[in-house]
Short mmCIF file of C-alpha atoms and ligand atoms in Angstrom, two decimals:
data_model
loop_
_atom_site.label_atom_id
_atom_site.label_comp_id
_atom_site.label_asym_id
_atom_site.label_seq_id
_atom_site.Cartn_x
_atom_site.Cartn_y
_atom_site.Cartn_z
CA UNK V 1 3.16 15.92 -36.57
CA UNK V 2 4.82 15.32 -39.78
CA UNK V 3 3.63 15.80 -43.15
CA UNK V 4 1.66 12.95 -45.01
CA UNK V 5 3.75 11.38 -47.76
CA UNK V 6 1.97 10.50 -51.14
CA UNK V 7 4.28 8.35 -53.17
CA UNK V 8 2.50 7.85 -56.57
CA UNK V 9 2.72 6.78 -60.14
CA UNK V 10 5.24 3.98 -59.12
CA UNK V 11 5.95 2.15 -62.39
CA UNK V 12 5.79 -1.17 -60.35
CA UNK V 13 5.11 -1.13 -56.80
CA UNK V 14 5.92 -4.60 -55.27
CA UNK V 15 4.14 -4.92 -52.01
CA UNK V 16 4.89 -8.27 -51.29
CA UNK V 17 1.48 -8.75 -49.95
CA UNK V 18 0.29 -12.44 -50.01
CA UNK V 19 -2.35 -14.35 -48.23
CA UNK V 20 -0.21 -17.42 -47.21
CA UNK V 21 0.43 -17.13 -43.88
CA UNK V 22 4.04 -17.19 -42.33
CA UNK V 23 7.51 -17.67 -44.31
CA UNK V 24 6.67 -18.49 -48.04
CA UNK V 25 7.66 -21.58 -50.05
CA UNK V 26 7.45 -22.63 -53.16
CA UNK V 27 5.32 -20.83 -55.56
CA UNK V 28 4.29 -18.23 -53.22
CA UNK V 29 7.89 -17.03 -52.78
CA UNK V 30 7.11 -15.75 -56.39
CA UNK V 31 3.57 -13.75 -54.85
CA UNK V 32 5.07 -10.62 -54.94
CA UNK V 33 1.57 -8.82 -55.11
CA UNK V 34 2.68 -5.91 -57.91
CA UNK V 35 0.90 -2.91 -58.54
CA UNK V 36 1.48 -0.85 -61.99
CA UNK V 37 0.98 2.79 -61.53
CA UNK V 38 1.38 2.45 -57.55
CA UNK V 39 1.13 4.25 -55.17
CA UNK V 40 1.15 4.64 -51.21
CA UNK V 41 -0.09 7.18 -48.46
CA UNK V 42 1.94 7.29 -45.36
CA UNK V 43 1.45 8.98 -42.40
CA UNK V 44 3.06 8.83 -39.06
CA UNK V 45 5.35 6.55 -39.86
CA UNK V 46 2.35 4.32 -41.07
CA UNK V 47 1.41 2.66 -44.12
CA UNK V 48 -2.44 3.99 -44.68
CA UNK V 49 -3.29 2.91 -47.60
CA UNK V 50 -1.94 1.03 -50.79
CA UNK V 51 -2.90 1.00 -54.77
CA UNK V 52 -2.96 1.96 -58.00
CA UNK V 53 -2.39 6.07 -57.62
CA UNK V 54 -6.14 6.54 -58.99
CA UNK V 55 -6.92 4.51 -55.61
CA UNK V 56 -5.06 6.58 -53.14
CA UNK V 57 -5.85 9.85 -55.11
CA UNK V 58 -9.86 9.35 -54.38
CA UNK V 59 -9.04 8.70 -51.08
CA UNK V 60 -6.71 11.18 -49.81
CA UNK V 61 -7.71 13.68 -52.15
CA UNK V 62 -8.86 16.24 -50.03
CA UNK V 63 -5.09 16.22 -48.16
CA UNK V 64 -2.81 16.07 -51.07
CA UNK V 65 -2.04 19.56 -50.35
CA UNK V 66 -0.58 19.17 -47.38
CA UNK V 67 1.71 15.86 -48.36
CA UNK V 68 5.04 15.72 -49.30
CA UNK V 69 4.36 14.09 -52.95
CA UNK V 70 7.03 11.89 -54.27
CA UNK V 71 6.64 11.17 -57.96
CA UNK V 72 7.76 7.65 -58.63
CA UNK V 73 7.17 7.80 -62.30
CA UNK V 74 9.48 4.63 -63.98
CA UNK V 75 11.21 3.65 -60.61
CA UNK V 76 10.23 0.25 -59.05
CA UNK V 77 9.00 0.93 -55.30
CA UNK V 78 9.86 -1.89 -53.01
CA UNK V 79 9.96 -2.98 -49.22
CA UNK V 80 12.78 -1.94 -47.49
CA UNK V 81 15.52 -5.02 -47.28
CA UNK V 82 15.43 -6.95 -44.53
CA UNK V 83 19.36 -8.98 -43.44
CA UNK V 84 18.31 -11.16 -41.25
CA UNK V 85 21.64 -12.74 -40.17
CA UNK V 86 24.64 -9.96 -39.71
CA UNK V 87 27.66 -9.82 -36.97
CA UNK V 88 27.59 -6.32 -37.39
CA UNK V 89 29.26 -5.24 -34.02
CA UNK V 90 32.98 -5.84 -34.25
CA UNK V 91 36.41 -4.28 -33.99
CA UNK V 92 39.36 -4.30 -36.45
CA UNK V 93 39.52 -5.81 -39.72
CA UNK V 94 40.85 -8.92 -41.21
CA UNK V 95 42.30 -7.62 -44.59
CA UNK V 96 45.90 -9.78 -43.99
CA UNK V 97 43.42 -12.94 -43.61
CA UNK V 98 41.96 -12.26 -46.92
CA UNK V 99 45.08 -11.77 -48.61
CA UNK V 100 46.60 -14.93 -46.50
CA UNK V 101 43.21 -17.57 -47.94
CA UNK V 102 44.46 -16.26 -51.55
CA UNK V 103 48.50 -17.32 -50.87
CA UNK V 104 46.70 -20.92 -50.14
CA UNK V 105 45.39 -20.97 -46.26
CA UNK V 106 41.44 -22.25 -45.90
CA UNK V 107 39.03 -20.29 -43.45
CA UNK V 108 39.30 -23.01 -41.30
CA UNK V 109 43.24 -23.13 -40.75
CA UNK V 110 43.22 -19.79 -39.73
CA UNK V 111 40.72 -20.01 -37.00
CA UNK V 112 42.39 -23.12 -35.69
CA UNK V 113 45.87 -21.02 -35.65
CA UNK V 114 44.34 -18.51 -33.73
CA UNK V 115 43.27 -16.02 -35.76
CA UNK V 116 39.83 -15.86 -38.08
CA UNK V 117 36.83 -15.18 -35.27
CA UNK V 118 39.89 -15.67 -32.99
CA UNK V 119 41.73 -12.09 -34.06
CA UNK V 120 38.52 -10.74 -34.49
CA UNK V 121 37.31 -11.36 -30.84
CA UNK V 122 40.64 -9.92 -29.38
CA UNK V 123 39.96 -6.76 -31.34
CA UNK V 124 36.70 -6.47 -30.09
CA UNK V 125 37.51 -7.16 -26.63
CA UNK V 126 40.40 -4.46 -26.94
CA UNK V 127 37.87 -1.57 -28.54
CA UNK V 128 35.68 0.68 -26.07
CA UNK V 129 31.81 0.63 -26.00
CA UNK V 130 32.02 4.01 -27.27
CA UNK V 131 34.50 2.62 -30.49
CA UNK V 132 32.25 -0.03 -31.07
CA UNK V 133 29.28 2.10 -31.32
CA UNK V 134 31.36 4.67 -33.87
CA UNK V 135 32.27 1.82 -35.92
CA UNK V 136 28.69 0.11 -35.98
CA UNK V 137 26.81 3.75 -36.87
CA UNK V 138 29.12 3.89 -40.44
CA UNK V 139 27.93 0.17 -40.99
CA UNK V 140 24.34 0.84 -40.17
CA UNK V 141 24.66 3.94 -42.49
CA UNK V 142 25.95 2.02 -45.40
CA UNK V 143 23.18 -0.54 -44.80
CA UNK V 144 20.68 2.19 -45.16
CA UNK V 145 22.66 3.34 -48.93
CA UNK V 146 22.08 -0.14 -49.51
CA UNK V 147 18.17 -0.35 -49.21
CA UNK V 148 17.99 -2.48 -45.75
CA UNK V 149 15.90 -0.93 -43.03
CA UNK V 150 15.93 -4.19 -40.75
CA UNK V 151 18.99 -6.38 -39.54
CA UNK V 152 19.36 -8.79 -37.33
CA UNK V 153 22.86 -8.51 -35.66
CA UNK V 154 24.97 -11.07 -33.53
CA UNK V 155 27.16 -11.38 -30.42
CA UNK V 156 30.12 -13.40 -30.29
CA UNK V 157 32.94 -11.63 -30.97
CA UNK V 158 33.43 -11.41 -26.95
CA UNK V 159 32.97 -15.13 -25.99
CA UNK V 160 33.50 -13.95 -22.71
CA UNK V 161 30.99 -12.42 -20.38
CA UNK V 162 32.25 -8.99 -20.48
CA UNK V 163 32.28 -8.55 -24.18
CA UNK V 164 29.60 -10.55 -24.96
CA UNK V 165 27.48 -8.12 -22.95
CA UNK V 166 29.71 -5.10 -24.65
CA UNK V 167 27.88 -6.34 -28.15
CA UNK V 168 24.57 -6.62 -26.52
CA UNK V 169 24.75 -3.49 -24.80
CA UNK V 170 25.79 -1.37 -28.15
CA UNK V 171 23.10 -2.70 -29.93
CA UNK V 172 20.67 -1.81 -27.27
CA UNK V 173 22.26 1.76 -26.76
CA UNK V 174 21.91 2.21 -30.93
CA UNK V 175 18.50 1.67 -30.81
CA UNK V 176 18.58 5.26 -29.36
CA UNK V 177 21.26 6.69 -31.61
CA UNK V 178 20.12 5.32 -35.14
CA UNK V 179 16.75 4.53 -36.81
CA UNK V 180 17.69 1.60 -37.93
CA UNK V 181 16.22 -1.71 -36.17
CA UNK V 182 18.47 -4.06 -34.95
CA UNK V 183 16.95 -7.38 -33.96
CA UNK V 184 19.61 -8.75 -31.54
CA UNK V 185 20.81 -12.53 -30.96
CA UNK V 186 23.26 -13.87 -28.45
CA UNK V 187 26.08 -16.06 -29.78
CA UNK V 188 28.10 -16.65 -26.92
CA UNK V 189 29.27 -20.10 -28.96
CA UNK V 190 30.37 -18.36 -32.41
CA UNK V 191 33.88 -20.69 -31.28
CA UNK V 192 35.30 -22.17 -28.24
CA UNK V 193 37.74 -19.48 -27.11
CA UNK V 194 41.71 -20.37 -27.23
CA UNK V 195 41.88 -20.73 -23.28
CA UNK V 196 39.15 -23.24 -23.14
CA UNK V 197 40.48 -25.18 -25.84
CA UNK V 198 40.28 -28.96 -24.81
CA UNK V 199 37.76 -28.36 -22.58
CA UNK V 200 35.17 -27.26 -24.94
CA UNK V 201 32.31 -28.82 -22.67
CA UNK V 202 33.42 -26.40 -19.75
CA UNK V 203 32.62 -23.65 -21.86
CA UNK V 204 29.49 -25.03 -23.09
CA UNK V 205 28.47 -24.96 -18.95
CA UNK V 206 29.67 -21.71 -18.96
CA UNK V 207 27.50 -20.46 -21.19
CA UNK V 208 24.49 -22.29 -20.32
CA UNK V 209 25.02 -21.42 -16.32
CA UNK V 210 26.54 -18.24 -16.52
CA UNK V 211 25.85 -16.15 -19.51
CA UNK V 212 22.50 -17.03 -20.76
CA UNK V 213 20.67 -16.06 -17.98
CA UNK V 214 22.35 -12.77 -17.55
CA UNK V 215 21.50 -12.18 -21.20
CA UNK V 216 18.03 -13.46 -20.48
CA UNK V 217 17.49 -11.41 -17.32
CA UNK V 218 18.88 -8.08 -19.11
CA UNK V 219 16.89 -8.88 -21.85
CA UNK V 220 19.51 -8.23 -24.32
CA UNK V 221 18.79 -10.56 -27.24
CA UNK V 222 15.87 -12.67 -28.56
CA UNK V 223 17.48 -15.19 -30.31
CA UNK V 224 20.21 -17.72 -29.69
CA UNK V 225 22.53 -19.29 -32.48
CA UNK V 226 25.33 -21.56 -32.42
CA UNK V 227 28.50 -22.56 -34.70
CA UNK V 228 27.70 -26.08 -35.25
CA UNK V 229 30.59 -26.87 -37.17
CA UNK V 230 33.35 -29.84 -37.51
CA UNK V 231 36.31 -28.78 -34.95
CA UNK V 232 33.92 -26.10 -33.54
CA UNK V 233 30.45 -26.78 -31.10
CA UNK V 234 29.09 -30.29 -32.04
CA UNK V 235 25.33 -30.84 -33.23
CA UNK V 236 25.04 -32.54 -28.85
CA UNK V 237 27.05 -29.62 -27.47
CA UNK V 238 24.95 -26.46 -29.76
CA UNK V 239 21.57 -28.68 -28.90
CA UNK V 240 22.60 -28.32 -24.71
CA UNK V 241 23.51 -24.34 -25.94
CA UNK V 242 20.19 -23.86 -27.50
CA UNK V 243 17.92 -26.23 -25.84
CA UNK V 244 19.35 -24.20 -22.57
CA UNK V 245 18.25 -21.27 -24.48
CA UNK V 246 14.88 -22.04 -25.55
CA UNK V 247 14.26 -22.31 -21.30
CA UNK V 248 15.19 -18.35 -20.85
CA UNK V 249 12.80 -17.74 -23.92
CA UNK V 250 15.35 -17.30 -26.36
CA UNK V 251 14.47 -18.78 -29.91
CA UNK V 252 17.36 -20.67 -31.49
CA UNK V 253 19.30 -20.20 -35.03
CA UNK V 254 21.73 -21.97 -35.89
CA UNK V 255 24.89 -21.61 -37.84
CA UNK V 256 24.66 -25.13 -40.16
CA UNK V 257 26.98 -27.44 -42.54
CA UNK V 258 29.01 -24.63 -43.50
CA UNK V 259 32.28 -26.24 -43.80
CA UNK V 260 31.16 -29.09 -43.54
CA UNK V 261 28.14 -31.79 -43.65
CA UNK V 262 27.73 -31.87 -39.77
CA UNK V 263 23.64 -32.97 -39.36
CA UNK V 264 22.96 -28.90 -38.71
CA UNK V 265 20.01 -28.72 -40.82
CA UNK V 266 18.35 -31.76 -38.92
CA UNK V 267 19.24 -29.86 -35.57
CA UNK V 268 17.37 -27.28 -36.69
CA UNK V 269 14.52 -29.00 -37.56
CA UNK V 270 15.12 -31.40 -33.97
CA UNK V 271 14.90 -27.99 -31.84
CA UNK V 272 12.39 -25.43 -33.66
CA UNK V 273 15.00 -23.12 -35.09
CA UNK V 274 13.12 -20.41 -36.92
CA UNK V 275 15.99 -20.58 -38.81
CA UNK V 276 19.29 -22.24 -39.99
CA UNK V 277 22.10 -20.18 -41.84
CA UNK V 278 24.60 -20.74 -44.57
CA UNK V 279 23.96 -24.71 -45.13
CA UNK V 280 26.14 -25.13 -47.94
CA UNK V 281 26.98 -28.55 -46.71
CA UNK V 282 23.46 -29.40 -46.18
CA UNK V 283 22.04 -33.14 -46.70
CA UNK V 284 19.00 -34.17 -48.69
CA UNK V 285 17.47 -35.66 -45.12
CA UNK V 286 18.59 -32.49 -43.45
CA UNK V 287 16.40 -30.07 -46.14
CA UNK V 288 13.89 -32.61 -46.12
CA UNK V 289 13.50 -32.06 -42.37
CA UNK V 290 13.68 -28.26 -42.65
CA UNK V 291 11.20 -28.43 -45.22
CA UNK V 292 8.61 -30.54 -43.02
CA UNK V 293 9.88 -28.65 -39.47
CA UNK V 294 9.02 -25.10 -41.32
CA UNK V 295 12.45 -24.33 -40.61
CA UNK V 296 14.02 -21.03 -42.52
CA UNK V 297 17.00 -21.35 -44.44
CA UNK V 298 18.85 -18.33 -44.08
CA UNK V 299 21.76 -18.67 -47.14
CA UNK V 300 24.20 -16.56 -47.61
CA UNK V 301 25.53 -15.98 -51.13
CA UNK V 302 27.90 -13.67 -50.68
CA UNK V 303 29.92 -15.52 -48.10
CA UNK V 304 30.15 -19.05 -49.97
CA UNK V 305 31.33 -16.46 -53.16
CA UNK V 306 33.87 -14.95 -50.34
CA UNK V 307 35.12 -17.91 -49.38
CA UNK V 308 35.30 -19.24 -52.73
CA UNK V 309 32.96 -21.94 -51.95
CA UNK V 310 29.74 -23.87 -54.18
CA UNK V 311 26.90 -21.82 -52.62
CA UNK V 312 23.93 -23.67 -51.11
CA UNK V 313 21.10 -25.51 -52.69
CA UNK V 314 18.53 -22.47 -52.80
CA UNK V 315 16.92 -24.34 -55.92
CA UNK V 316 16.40 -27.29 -54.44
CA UNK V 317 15.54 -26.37 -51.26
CA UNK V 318 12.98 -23.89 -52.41
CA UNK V 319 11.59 -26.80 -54.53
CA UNK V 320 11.63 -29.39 -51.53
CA UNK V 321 9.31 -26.45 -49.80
CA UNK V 322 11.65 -24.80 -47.78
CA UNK V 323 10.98 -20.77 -46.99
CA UNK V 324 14.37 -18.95 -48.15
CA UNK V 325 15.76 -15.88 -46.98
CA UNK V 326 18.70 -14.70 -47.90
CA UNK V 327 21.17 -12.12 -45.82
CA UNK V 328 24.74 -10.23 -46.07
CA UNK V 329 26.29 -12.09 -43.18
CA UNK V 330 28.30 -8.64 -42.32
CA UNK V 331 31.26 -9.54 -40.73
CA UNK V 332 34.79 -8.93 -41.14
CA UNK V 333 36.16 -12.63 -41.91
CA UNK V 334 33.71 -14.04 -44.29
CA UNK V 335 31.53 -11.49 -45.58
CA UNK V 336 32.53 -7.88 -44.94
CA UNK V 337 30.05 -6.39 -46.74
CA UNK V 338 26.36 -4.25 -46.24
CA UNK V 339 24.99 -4.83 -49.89
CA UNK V 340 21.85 -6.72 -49.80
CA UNK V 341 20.94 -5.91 -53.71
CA UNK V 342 24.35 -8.00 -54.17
CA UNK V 343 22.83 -10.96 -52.47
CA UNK V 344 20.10 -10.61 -54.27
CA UNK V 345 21.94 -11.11 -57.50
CA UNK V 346 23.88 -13.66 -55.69
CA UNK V 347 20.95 -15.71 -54.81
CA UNK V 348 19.92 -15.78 -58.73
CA UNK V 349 23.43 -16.24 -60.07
CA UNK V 350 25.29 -18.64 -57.44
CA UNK V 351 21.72 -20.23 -56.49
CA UNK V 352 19.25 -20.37 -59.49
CA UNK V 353 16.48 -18.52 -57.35
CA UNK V 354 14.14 -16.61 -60.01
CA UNK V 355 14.32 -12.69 -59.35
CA UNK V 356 10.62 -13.08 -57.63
CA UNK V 357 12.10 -15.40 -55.03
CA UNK V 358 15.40 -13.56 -54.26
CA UNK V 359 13.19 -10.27 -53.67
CA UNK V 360 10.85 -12.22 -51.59
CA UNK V 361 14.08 -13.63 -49.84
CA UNK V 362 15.47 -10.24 -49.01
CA UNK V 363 12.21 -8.83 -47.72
CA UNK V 364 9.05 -10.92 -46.18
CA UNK V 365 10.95 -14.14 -45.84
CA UNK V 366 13.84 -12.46 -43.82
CA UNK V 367 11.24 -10.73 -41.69
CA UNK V 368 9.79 -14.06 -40.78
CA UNK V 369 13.20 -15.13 -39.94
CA UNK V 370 13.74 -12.20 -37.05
CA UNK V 371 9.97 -12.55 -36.53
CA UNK V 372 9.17 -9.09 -37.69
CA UNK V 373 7.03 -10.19 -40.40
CA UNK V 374 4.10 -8.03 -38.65
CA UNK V 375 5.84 -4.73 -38.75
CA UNK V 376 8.30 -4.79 -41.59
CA UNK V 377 8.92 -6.96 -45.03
CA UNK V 378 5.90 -6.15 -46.82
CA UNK V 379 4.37 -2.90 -47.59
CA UNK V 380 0.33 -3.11 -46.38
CA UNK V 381 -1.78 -1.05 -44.39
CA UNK V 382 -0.78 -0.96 -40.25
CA UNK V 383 3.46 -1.63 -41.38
CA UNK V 384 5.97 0.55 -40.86
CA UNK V 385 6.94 2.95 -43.59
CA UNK V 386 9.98 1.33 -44.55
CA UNK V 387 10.10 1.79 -48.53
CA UNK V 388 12.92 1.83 -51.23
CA UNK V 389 12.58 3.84 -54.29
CA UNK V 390 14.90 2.13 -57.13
CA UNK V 391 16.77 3.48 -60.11
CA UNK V 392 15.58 0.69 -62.03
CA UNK V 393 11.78 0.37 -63.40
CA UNK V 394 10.98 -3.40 -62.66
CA UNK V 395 11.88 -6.03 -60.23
CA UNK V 396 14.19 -7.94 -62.85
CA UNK V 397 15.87 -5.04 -63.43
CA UNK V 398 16.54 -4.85 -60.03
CA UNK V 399 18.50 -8.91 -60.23
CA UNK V 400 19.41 -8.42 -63.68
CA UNK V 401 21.84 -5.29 -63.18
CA UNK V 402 24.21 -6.81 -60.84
CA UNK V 403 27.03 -5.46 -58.69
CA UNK V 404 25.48 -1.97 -58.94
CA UNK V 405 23.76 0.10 -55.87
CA UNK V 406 20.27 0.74 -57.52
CA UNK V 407 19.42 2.96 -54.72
CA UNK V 408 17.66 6.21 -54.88
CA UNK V 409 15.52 7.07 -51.36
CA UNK V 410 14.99 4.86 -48.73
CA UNK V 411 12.39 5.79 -45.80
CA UNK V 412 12.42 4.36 -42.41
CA UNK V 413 9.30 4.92 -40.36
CA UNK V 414 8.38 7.37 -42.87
CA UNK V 415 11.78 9.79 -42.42
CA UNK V 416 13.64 10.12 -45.32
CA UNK V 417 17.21 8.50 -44.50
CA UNK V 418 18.83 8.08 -48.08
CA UNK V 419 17.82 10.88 -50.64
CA UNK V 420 20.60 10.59 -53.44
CA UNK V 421 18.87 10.78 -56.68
CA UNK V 422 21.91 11.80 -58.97
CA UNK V 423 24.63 10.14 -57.09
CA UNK V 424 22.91 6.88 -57.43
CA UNK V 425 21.75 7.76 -61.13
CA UNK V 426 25.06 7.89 -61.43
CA UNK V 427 26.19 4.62 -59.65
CA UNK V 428 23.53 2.72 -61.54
CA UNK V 429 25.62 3.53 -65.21
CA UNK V 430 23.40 1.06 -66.35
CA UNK V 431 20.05 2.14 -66.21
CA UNK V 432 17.69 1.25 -68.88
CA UNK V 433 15.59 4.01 -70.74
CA UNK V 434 13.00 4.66 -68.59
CA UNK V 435 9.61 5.72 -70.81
O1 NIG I 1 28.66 -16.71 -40.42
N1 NIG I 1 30.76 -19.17 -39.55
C1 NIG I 1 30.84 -18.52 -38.54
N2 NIG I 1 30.61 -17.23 -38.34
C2 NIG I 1 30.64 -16.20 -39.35
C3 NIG I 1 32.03 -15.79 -39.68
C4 NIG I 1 32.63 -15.02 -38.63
C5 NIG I 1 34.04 -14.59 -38.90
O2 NIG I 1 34.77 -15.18 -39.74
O3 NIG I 1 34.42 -13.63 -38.23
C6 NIG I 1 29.85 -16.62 -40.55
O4 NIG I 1 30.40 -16.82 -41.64
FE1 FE I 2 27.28 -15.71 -39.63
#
């Protein structure tokens, strides 16, 4: 049995408790149910019980003595972040590409050339389970510095049975080897691979007949996105992919009107995707569907700032009454990076989203879009104990300081994975007096 933990005197505790049910839109993605002088009891992993510290200190009283007490005085005390859209498992890295899209090339006339996802799925067919799960610990570690507890995390570097199971299987095996949760997602169609190219429909079959019910059968992923791109899987080819999916019980994504306006966002919608990611390209008919489908956007700030691209609509689509979440995209093409606060500040900068709605974004609304929303994204009695203690006092402080790690503990299930009090007081460099 571990010790209790009393976290008290939070100077605002946002529990992003709401009574709307499901992904929030619209006004409630600014519910972020704040507590002054907060405070939480934990036990077990648990969340017991949740309010102001004069609350939790009448009801625990009697076993404050054996707690481990964490005094929150002037920090903000959040949910931990939730990425719900990451490619986290891959080999090698991509740095020549990056410096190669600055001399002039686009993102797109790499991958066509063979390299992009291309070089990255040769590297990751080349690396060893045992590589690949080296390599994905550090990442998952950086994501915990970072304040995310949660990620979601994609196939698809393989795009060939053997790999594609590799990326499966490592997620799977870290489940034993790091606390972090990984909600996985088979992407077998991230691009058609260079020896199918012409014959792009073969590969669709191959999926659909070969992979997806080997991934169903092991039971290796729960969701099931697609690249529906111009010059990648067309909106009939990823609805086959997914529709195909949906029989084997996985729940489609999909990968939207990145590049370009493709009709993504209305195959979303069309299939009951819980979600559809990046939509930068999106049409007014295609977020008007979302919006009436319930469909998730998932955007993805830092990439469209990475690839030196508008970002989406997040303003208007939160207005139209589409649920946002935002997420890192971790990968090593796009978006190599873990830092969720970024995206935050992304999603207010790039996207106009208030700092209410990018916190909401990064927590409960990226929950809903892994369907975790019942364990994780919200701190309320029954969660998990997954809680971030900031260097900052307030929510907006939190947006408003940008580019800075504002991390100081992070728990997970109630263990204590990131305890760096001066290192991040030192990080922050611009933290506001804090009376
Ligand atoms: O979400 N757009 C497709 N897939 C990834 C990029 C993967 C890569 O470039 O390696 C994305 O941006
Ligand atoms: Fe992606």
């Amino acid at each position: 049995m571990t010790k209790p933990i009393w976290i008290k005197h939070a100077a605002q505790l946002a529990t992003l408790a709401s009574d709307v049910k499901g992904a929030r839109s619209k006004e409630a993605m600014s519910e972020l149910g704040l507590i002054e002088d907060g405070s939480l009891w934990i036990e077990d992993g648990i969340i017991q019980a949740v309010g102001t510290t004069e609350e939790i200190e009448k009801l625990y009283g009697d076993k404050v003595k054996e707690a481990e007490v964490v005094d929150a005085a002037g920090h903000l005390v959040t949910p931990g972040l939730v990425d719900p859209h990451t490619h986290v498992v891959f080999g090698g890295s991509r740095a020549r590409e990056f410096e190669m899209r600055l001399e002039g090339a686009t993102y797109m006339d790499i991958m066509n050339a063979g390299g992009g996802i291309h070089a990255t799925t040769r590297m990751t067919r080349e690396a060893s389970e045992e590589e690949l799960i080296e390599q994905t610990i550090r990442r998952l570690d950086s994501f915990f510095t970072h304040g995310v507890t949660t990620i979601e995390g994609k196939s698809g570097y393989g795009m060939n049975m053997e790999t594609e199971l590799k990326q499966l299987r490592v997620m799977k095996k870290l489940k034993e080897k790091h606390l972090m949760d990984i909600v996985p997602t088979f992407m077998g169609a991230h691009a058609v691979p260079t020896d199918y190219k012409g014959r792009e429909d073969e590969f669709v079959d191959h999926l659909i007949n070969d992979m997806l019910p080997v991934v169903a059968e092991e039971k290796l992923a729960e969701f099931n996105d697609v690249f529906c791109e111009k010059d990648v899987f067309t909106p009939e080819q990823s609805e086959r992919v997914l529709e195909a999916g949906k029989k084997h019980g996985l729940i489609p994504k999909i990968h939207a009107d990145e590049i370009a306006p493709y009709g993504g966002a209305e195959l979303a919608a069309k299939v009951g995707a819980v979600s559809a990611e990046h939509l930068l390209k999106a049409s007014d008919e295609g977020i008007e569907a979302m919006a009436k489908a319930g469909t998730i956007a998932c955007l993805l700030p830092a990439t469209a700032l990475y690839l030196r691209e508008e970002a989406a609509k997040g303003r208007q689509m939160i207005d139209a009454g589409v649920p946002v979440a935002i997420s890192t995209d971790c990968n090593p093409g796009s978006s190599p990076t873990t830092s969720m606060p970024l995206v935050m500040n992304l999603a207010c900068i790039s996207m106009r989203m208030t700092p209410a709605e990018a916190l909401t974004a990064a927590t409960y609304n990226a929950a809903c879009a892994i369907n975790r929303e019942q364990q994780v994204g919200s701190l309320e009695v029954g969660k998990q104990a997954d809680v971030v203690l900031w260097n900052v006092k307030t929510y907006q402080e939190l947006q408003y300081l940008f580019g800075v790690n504002h991390v100081n503990s992070v728990w997970k299930k109630g263990i204590q994975v990131v305890a760096s009090d001066e290192l991040a007081a030192a990080n922050a460099g611009m933290v506001l007096e804090r009376s």
